[in-house]
Short mmCIF file of C-alpha atoms and ligand atoms in Angstrom, two decimals:
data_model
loop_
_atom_site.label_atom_id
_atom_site.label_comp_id
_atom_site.label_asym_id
_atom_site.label_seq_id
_atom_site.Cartn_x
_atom_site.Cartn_y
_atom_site.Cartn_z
CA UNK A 1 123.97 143.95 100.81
CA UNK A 2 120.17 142.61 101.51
CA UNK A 3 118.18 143.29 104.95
CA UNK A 4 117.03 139.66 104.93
CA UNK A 5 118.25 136.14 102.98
CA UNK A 6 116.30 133.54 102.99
CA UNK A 7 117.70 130.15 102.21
CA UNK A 8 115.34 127.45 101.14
CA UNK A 9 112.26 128.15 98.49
CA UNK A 10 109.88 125.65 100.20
CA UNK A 11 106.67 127.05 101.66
CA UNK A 12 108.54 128.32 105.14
CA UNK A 13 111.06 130.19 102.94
CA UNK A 14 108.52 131.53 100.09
CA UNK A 15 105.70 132.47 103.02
CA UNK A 16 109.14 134.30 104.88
CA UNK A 17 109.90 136.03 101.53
CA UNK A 18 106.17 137.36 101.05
CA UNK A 19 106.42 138.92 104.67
CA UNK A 20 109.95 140.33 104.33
CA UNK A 21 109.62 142.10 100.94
CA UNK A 22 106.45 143.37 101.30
CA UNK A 23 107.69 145.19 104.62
CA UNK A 24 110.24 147.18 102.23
CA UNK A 25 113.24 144.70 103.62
CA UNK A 26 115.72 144.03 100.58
CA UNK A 27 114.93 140.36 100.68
CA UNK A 28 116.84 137.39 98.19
CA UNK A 29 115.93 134.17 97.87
CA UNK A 30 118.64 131.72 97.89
CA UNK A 31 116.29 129.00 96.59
CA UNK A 32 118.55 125.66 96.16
CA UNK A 33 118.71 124.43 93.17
CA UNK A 34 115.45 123.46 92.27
CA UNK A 35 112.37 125.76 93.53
CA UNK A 36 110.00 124.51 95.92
CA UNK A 37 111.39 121.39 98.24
CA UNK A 38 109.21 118.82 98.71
CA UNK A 39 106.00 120.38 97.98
CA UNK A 40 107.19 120.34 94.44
CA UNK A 41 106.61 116.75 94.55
CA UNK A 42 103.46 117.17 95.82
CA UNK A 43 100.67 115.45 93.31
CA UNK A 44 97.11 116.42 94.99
CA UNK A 45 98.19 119.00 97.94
CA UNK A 46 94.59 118.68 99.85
CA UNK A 47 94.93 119.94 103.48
CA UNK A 48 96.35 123.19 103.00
CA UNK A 49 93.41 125.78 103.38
CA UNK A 50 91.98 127.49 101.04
CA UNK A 51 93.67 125.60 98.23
CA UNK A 52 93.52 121.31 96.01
CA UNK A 53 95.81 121.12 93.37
CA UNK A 54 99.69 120.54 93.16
CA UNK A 55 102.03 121.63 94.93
CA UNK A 56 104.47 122.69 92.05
CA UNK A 57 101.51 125.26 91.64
CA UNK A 58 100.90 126.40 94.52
CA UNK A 59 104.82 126.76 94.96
CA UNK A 60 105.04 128.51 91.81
CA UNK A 61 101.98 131.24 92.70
CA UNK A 62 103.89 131.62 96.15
CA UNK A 63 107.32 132.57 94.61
CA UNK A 64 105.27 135.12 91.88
CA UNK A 65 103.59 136.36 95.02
CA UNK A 66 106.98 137.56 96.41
CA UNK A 67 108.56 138.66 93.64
CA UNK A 68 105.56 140.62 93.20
CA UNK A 69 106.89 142.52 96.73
CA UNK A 70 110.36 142.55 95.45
CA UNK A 71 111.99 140.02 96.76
CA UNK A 72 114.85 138.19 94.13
CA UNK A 73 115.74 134.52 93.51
CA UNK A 74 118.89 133.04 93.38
CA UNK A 75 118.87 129.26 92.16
CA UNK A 76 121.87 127.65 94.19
CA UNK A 77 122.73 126.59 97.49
CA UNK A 78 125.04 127.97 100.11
CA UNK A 79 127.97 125.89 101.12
CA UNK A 80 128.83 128.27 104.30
CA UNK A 81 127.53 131.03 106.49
CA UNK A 82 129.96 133.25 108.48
CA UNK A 83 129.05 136.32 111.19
CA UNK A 84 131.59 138.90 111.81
CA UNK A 85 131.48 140.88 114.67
CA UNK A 86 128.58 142.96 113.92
CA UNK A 87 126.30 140.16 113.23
CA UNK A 88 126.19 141.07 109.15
CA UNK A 89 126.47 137.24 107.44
CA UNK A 90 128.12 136.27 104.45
CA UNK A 91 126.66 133.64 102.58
CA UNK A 92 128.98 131.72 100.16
CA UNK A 93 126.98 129.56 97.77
CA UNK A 94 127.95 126.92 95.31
CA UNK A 95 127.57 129.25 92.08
CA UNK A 96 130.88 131.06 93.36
CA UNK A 97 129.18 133.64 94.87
CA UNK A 98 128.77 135.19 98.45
CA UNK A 99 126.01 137.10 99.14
CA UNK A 100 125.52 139.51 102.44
CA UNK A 101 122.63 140.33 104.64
CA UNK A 102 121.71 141.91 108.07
CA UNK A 103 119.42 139.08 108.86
CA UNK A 104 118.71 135.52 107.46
CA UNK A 105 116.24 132.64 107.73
CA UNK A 106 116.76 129.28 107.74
CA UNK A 107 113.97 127.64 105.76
CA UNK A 108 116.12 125.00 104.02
CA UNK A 109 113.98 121.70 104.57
CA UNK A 110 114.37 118.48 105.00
CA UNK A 111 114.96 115.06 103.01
CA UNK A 112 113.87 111.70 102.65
CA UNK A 113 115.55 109.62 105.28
CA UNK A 114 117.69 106.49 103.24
CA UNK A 115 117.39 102.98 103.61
CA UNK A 116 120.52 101.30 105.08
CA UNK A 117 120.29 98.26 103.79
CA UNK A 118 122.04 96.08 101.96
CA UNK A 119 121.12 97.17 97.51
CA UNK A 120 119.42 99.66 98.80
CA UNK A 121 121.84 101.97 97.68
CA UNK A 122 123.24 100.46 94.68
CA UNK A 123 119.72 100.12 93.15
CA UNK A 124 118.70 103.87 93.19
CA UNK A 125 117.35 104.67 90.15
CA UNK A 126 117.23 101.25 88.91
CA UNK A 127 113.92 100.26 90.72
CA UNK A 128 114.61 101.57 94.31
CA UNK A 129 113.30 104.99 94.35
CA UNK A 130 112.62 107.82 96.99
CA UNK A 131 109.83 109.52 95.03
CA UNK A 132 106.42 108.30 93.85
CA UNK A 133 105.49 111.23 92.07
CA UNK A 134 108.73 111.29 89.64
CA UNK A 135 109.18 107.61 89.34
CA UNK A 136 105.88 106.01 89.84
CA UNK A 137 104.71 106.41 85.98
CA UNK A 138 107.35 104.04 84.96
CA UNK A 139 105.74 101.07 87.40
CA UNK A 140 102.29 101.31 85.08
CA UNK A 141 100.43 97.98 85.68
CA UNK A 142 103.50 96.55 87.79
CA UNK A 143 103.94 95.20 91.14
CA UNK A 144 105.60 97.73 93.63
CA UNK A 145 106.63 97.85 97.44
CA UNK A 146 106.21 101.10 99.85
CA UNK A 147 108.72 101.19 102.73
CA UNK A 148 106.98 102.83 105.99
CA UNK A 149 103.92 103.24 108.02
CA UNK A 150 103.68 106.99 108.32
CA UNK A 151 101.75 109.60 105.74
CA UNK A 152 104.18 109.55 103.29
CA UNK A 153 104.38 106.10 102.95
CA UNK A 154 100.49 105.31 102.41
CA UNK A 155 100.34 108.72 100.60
CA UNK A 156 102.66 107.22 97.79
CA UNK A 157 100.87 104.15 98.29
CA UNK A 158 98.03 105.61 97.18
CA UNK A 159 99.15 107.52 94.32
CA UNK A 160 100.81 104.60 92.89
CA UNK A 161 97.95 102.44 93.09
CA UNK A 162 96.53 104.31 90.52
CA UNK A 163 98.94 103.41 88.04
CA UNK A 164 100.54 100.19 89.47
CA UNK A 165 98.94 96.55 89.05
CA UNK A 166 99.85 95.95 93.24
CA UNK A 167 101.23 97.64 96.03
CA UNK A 168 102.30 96.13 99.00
CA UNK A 169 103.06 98.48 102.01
CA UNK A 170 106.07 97.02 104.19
CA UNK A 171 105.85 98.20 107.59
CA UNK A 172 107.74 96.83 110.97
CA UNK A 173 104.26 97.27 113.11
CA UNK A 174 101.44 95.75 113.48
CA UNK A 175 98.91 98.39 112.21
CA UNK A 176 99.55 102.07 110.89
CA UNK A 177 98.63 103.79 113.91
CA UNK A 178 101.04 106.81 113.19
CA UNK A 179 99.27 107.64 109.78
CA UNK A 180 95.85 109.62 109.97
CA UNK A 181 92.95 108.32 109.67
CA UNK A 182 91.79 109.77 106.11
CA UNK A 183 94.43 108.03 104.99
CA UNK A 184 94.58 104.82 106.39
CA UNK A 185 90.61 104.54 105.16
CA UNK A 186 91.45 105.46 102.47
CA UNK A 187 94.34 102.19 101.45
CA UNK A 188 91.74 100.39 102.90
CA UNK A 189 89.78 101.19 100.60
CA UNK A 190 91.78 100.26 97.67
CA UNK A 191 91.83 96.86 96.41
CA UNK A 192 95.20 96.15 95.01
CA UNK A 193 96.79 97.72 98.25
CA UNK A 194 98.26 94.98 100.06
CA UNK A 195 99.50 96.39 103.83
CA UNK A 196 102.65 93.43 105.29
CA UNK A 197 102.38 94.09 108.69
CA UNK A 198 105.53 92.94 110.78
CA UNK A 199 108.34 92.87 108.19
CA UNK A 200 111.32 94.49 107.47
CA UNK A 201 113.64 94.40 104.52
CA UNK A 202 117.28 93.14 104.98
CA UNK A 203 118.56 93.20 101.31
CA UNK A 204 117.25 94.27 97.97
CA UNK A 205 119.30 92.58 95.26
CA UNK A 206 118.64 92.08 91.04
CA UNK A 207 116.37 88.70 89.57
CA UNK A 208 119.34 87.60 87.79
CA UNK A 209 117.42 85.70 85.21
CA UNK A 210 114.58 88.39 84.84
CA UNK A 211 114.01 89.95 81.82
CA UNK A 212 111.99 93.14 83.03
CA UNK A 213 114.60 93.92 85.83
CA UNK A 214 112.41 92.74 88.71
CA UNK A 215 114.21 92.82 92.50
CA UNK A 216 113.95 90.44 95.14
CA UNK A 217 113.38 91.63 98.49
CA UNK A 218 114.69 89.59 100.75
CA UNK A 219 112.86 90.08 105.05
CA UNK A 220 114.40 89.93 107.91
CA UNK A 221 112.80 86.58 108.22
CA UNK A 222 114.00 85.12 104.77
CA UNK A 223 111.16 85.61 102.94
CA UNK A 224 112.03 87.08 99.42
CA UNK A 225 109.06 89.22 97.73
CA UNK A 226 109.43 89.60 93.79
CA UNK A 227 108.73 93.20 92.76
CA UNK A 228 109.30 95.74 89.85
CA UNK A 229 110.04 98.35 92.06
CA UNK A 230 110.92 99.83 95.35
CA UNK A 231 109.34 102.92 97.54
CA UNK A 232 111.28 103.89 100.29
CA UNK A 233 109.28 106.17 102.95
CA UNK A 234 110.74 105.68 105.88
CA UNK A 235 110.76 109.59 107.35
CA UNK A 236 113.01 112.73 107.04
CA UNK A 237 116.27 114.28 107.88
CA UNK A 238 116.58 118.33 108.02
CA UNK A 239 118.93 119.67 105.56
CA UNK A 240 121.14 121.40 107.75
CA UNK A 241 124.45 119.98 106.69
CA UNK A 242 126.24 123.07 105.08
CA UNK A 243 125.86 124.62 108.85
CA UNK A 244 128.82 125.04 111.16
CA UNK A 245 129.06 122.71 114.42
CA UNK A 246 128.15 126.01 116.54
CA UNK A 247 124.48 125.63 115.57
CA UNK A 248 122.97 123.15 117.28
CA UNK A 249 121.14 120.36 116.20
CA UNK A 250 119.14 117.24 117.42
CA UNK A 251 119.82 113.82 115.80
CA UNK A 252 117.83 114.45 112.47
CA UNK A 253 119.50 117.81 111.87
CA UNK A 254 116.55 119.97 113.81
CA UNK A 255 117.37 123.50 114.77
CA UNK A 256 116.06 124.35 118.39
CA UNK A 257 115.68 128.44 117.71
CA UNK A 258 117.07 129.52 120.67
CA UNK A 259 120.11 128.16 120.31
CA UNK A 260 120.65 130.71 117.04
CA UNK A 261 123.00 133.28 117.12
CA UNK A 262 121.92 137.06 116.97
CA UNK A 263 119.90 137.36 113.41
CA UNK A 264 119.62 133.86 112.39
CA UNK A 265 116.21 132.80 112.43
CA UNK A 266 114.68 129.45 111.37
CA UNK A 267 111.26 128.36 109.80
CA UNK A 268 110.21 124.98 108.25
CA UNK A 269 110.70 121.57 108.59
CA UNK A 270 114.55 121.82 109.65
CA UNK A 271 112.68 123.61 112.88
CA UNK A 272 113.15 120.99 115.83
CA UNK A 273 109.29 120.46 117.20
CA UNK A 274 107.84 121.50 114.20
CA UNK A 275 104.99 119.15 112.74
CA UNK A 276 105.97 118.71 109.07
CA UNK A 277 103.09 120.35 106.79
CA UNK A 278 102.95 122.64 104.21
CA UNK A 279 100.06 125.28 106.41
CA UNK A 280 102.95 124.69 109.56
CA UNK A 281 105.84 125.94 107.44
CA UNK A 282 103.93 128.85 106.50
CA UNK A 283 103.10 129.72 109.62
CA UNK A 284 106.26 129.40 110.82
CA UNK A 285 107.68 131.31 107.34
CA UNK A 286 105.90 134.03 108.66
CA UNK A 287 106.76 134.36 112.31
CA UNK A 288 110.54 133.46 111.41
CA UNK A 289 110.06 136.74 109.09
CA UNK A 290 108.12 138.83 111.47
CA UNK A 291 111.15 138.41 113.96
CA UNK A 292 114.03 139.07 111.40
CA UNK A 293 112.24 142.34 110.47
CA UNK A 294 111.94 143.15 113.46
CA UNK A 295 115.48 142.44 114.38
CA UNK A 296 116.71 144.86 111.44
CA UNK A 297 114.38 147.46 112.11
CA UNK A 298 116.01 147.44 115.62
CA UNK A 299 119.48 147.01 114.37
CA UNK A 300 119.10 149.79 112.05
CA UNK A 301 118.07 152.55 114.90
P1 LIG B 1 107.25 109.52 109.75
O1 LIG B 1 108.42 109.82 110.62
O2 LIG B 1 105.90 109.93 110.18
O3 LIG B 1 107.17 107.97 109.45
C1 LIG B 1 108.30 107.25 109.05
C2 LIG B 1 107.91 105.79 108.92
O4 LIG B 1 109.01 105.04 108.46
C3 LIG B 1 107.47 105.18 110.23
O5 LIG B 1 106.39 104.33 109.99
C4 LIG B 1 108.70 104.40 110.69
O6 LIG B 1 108.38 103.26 111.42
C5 LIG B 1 109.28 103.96 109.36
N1 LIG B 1 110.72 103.79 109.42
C6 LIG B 1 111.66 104.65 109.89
N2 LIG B 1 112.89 104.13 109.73
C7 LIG B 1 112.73 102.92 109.16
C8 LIG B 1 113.62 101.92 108.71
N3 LIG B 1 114.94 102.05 108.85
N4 LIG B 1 113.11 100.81 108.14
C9 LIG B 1 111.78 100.67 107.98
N5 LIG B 1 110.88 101.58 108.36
C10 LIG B 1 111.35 102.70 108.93
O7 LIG B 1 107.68 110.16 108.35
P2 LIG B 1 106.79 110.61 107.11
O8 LIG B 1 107.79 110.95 106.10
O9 LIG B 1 105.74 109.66 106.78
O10 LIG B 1 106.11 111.94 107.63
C11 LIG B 1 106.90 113.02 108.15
C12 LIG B 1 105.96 114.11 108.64
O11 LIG B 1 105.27 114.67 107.51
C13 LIG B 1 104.88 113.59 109.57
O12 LIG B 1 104.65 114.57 110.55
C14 LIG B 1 103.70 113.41 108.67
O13 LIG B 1 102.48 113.50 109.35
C15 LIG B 1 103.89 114.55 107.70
N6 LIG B 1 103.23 114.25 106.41
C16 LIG B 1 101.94 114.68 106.25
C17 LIG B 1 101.27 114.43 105.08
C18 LIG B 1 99.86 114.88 104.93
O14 LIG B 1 99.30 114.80 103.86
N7 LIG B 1 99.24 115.36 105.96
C19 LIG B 1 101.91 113.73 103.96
C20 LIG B 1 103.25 113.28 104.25
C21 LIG B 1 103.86 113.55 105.44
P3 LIG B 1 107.88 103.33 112.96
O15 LIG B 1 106.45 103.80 112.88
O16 LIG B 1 108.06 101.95 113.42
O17 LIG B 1 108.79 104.32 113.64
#
């Protein structure tokens, strides 16, 4: 029996596992299975105080920072949470095993929203891909497309312009307004960073006679752009799918916080108003932990 589980090994759940085992709470991670979420795939993490390098690092000096404190790891991911009457949850993961706690935090992220469009799906992993980090080496001196106009789409634009021969960013608006400013100076910078203002993709399909496995994107206007490769960055979803219908959620899988039942807390992206950055799901790592403590303090007097 733990005081506290925290699902989700991001930065929310990592920052809530720091706070929860260093205040003597018997505190597991139930990490997913892969450690660290998104910041993992991270390749410069620049904005987070105190700290440039990657994320995978910082992520990995986080988790050796709680286990430092005493809190444990547990690399898989639950498949169902039940209460029983006096609030103590059972966690039942996909290893086989249920774990139970007094108290647990919600810190389980989010994920790349998909592109429904016609190839899109087909083609993962066969030049449509989701992350520029993991995939972009293979698009060395190649041309390549970015889906989106927020951060993460002229983020990965960036990064792969350092390895690809072009990058053209296909975005529905007229001008990346919902990007910051750093950043859009930055692609403007760049030379082989083409922005195609106005479009959208209808259908990615094969170049039947190509050799190198190029794609045709084909606009909503008919236009077809030959590339080697796809980047889709359209936004996130929280991944809150292995909760019951009781919690509530907003349309991309948020959790408002009051709506949680008595010793359920939630931290991170999956947090509905939450502004998605790595120093924001610390902070709220911490005050999601601050509260479950202080809930099982008061539950056990
Ligand atoms: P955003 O929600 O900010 O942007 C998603 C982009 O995808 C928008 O430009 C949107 O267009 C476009 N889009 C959505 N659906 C479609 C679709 N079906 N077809 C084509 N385009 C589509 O998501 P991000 O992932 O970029 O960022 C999420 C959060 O994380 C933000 O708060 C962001 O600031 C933050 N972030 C911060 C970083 C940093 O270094 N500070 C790095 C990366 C992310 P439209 O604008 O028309 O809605």
């Amino acid at each position: 029996m733990y005081d506290i589980i925290i699902l989700g090994s991001g930065p929310a759940g990592l920052t809530a596992a720091i706070y929860c085992a260093r205040a003597n709470k018997k505190t597991l991670i139930i990490a997913g299975d892969t450690l660290g979420g998104q910041t993992s795939e991270i390749a410069n993490l620049e904005n987070f105080p105190g700290y440039m390098g990657s994320g995978m690092d910082w992520i990995q000096a986080t988790l050796k920072q709680a286990q430092h404190f005493g809190a444990e790891i547990a690399y898989t991911s639950a498949t169902d949470i039940k209460c029983d009457d006096n609030f103590k949850y059972t966690i039942t993961c996909d290893n086989g095993k249920t774990y139970d706690a007094n108290a647990i935090i919600l810190a389980t992220g989010a994920r790349a929203r998909r592109l429904e469009i016609q190839g899109a799906k087909e083609l993962v992993g066969q030049g449509v891909s989701y992350c520029a980090t993991c995939d972009g080496f293979f698009y060395s001196g190649k041309k390549v497309l970015v889906i989106g106009g927020g951060n993460s789409a002229l983020n990965d634009a960036l990064y792969l312009s350092d390895l690809a021969h072009e990058v053209q960013i296909i975005y529905r608006k007229p001008s990346f307004t919902r990007a910051e400013a750093i950043v859009r100076d930055r692609v403007a910078e760049r030379k082989n960073i083409k922005p195609v203002f106005n479009t959208e993709l209808q259908s990615i399909r094969k170049k039947e006679d190509s050799e190198t496995g190029e794609l045709i994107a084909t606009t909503t206007n008919g236009d077809e752009i030959v590339c080697d490769g796809i980047f889709v960055a359209i936004g996130h979803e929280a991944n809150t799918d292995y909760l019951d219908e009781s919690i509530k959620r907003d349309d991309v899988g948020r959790i408002a916080s009051e709506s949680l039942p008595s010793g359920m807390f939630v931290a991170g992206d999956e947090k509905s108003g939450i502004k998605m950055q790595v120093a924001t799901a610390v902070g709220s790592g911490c005050s999601a932990a601050m509260d479950a403590i202080n809930y099982v303090n008061t539950k056990e007097n």
